[in-house]
Short mmCIF file of C-alpha atoms in Angstrom, two decimals:
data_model
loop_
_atom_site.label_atom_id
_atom_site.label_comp_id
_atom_site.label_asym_id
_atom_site.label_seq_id
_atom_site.Cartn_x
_atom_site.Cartn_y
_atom_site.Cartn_z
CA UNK A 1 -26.05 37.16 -7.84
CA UNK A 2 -24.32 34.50 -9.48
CA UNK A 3 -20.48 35.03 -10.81
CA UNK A 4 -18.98 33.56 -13.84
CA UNK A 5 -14.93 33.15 -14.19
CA UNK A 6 -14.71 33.00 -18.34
CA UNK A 7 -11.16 32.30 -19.63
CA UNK A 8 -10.23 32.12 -23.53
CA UNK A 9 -6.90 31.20 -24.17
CA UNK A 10 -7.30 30.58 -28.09
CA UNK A 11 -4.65 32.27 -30.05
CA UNK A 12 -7.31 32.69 -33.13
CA UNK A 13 -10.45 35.84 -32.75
CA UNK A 14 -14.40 35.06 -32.62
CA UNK A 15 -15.81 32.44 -34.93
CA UNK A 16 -12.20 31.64 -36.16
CA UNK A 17 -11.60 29.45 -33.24
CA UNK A 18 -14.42 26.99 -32.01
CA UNK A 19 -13.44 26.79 -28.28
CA UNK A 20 -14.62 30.59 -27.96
CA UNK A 21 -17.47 30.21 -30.21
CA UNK A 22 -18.81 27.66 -28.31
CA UNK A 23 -17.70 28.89 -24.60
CA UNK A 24 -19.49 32.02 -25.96
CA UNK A 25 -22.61 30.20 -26.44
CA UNK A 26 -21.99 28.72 -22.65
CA UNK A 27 -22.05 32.27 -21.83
CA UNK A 28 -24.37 33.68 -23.72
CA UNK A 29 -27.15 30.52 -21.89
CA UNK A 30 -25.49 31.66 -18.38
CA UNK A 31 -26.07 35.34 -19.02
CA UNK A 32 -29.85 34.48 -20.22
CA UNK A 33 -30.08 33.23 -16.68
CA UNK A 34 -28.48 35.42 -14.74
CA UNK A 35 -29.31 38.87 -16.44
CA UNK A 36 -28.10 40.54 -13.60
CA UNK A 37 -24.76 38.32 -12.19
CA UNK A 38 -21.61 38.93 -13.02
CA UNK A 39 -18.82 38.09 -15.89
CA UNK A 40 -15.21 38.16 -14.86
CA UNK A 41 -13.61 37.61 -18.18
CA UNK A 42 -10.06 36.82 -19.16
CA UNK A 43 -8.63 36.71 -23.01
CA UNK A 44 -5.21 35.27 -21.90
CA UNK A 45 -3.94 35.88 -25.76
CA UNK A 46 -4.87 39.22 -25.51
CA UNK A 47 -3.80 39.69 -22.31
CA UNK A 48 -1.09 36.99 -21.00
CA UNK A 49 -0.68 36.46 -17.46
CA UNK A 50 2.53 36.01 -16.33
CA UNK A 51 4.13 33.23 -16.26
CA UNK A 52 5.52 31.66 -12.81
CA UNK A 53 8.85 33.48 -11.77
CA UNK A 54 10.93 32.21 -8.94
CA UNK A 55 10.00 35.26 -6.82
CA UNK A 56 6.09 34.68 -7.47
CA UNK A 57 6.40 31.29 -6.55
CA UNK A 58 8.52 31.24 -3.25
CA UNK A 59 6.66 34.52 -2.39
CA UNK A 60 3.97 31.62 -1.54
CA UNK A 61 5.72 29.94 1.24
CA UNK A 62 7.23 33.33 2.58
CA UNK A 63 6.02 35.00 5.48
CA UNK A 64 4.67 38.59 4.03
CA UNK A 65 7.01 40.40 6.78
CA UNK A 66 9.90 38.62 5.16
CA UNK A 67 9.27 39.01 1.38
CA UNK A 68 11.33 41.31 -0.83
CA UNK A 69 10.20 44.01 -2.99
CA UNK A 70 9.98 41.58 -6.05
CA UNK A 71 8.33 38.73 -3.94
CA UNK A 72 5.38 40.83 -2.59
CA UNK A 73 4.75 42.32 -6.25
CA UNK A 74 4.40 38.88 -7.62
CA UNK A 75 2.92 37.40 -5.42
CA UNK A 76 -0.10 40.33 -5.30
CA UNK A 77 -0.60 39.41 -9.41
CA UNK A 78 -1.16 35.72 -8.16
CA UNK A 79 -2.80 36.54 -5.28
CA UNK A 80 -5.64 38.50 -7.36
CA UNK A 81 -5.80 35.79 -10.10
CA UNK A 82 -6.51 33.44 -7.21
CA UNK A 83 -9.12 35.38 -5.91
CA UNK A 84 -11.40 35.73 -8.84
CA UNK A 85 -10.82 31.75 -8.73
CA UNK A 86 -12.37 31.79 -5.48
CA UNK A 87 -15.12 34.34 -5.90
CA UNK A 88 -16.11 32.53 -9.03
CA UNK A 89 -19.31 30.63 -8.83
CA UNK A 90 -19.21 28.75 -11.95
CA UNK A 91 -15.73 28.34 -14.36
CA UNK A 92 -15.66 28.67 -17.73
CA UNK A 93 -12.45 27.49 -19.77
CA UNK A 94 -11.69 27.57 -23.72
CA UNK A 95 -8.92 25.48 -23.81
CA UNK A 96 -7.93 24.58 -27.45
CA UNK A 97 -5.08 21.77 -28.21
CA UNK A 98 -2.13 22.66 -29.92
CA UNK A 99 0.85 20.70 -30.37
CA UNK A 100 -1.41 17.92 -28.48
CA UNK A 101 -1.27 20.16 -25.03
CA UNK A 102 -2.86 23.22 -23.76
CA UNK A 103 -1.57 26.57 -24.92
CA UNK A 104 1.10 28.34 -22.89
CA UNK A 105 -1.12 30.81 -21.51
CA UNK A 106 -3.11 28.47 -19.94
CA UNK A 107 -0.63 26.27 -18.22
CA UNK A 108 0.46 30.01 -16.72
CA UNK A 109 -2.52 30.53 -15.53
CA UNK A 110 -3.13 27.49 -13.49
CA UNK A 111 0.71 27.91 -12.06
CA UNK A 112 -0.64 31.02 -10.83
CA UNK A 113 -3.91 30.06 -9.04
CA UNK A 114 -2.47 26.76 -7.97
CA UNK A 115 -1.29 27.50 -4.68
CA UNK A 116 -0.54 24.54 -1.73
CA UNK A 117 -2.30 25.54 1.75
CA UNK A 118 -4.45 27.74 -0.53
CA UNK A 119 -6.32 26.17 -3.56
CA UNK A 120 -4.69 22.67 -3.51
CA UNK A 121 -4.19 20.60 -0.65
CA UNK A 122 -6.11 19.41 2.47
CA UNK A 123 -9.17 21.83 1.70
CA UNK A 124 -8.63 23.84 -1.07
CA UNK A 125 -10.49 27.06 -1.50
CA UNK A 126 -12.88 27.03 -4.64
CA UNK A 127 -13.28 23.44 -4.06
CA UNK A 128 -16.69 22.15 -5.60
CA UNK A 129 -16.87 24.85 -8.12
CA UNK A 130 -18.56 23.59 -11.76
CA UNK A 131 -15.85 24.04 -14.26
CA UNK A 132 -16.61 23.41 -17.88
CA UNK A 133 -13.93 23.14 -19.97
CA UNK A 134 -14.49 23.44 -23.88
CA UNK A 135 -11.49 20.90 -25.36
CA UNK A 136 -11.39 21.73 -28.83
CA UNK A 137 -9.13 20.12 -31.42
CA UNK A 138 -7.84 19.15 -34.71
CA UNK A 139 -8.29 15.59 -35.13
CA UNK A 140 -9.89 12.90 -32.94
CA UNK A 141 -8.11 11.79 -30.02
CA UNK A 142 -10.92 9.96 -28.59
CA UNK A 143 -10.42 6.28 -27.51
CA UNK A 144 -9.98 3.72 -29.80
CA UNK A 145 -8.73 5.82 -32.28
CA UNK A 146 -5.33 6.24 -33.86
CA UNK A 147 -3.79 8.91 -31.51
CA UNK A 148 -5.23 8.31 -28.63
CA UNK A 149 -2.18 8.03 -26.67
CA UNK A 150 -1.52 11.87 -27.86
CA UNK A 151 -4.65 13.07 -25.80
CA UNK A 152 -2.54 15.28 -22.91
CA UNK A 153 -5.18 17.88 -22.79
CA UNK A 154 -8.13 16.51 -20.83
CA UNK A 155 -5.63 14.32 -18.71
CA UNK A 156 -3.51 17.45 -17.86
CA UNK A 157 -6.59 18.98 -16.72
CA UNK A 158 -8.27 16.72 -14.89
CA UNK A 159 -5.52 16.20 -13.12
CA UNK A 160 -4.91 19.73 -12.33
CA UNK A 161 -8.20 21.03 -12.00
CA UNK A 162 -10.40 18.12 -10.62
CA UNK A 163 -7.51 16.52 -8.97
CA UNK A 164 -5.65 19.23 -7.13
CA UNK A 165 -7.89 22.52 -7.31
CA UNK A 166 -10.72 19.73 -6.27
CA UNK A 167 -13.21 21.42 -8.84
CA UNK A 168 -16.31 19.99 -10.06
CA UNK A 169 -15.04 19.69 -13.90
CA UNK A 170 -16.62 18.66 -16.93
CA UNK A 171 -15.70 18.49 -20.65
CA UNK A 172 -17.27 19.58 -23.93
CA UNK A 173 -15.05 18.56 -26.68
CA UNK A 174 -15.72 19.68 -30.22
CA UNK A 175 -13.40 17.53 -32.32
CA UNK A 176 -11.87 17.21 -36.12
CA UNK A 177 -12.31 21.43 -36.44
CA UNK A 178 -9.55 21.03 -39.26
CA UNK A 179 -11.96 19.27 -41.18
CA UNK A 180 -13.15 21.56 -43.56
CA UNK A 181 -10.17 23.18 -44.13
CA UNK A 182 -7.67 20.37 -44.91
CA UNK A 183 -8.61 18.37 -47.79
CA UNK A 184 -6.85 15.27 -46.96
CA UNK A 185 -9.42 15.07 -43.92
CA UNK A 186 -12.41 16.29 -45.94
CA UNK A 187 -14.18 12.77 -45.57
CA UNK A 188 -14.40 14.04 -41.94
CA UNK A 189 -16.48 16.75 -42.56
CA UNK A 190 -19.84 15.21 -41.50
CA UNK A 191 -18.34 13.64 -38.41
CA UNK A 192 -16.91 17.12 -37.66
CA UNK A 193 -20.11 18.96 -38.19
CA UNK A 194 -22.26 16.85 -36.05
CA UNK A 195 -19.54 17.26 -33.07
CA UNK A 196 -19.92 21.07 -33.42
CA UNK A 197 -23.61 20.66 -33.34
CA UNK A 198 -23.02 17.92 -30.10
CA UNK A 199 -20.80 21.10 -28.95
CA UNK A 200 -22.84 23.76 -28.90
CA UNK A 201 -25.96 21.85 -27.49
CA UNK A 202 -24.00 20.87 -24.72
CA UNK A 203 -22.79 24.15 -23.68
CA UNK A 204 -26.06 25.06 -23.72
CA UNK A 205 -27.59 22.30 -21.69
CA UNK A 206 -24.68 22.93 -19.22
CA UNK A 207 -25.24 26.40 -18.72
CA UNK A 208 -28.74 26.01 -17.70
CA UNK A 209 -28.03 22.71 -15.22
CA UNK A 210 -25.60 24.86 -13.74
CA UNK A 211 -27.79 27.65 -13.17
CA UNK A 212 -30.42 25.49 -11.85
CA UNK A 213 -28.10 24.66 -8.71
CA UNK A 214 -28.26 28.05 -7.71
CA UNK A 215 -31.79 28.85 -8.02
CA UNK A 216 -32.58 25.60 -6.22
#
């Protein structure tokens, strides 16, 4: 039976945000395939992780025999973030721009799973795992627009997870969600609805290629 690592990290509920609407659909597609796998799912605004502490993070490159009470109790909340990394069969990531980066309790996430020796470096542990990411935002940051050079969200994690945790990434990115909500960008609103549409189709599609490579 397949797994599924979901992570939300949008500060807004349900259909108020559009990275977990549409990572919801992703899920919803995965589920319809594998009615019996399993979900581990994360809200990281409900429920932050923490972020990296000095004693979490040289708890990594400390022999277990010689780590102190503080060490070996951060390190074990890493250490089990990590492993549903690892377990995971398939990623799923909401990760919504704000203030042109990912949120907080994202980037404290990855500090926790990324771990030299472990899941970066020579061979890195979930290596080849299909991560789709859902990169909502505001505006367009696409190239060849305007504020291109302001796009530090799919960079950052391509870097991060395709570069270092050596996953198999891809991105859906729903784009100009402020649309229909701030006038001044109400021209926008057709562009903006036919990227949701693009959105949701693709998590769909996704879901089921994904699913494919394990029933092949």
């Amino acid at each position: 039976m397949a797994t599924l690592l979901h992570i939300d990290s949008s500060a807004f509920p349900g259909e108020a945000s559009s990275s977990r609407s549409i990572a919801s659909a992703f899920r919803r597609a995965w589920e319809e395939q594998h009615p019996e796998g399993t979900v581990i799912y994360r809200d990281l605004a409900a429920t932050p992780v923490p972020h990296i502490t000095a004693d979490a993070w040289s708890a990594g490159y400390t022999a277990p025999s010689e780590r102190t009470p503080e060490q070996s109790a951060a390190f074990a909340a890493r250490v089990k973030l990590i492993e549903e990394l690892e377990q995971a069969d398939a990623v799923l990531i909401g990760a919504p721009m704000y203030n042109y980066a990912i949120p907080s309790t994202l980037k404290a996430w990855l500090d926790n799973v990324l771990l030299l020796g472990r899941t970066a470096g020579e061979t890195p542990s979930a290596q080849g795992t299909p991560v789709i990411v859902v990169a909502s935002r505001g505006g367009s940051y696409a190239p060849g627009t305007p504020r291109e050079g302001y796009e530090f969200v799919q960079n950052y994690l391509e870097a991060v997870l395709k570069g270092t945790l050596a996953l198999d990434l891809e991105f859906i990115v729903p784009e100009l969600t402020m649309a229909p909500r701030n006038p001044a960008m109400s021209e926008l609103v057709p562009l903006y609805e036919a990227s949701r549409k693009r959105a949701f189709e693709d998590a769909t599609i996704k879901a089921k290629e994904i699913a494919e490579r394990f029933a092949a």
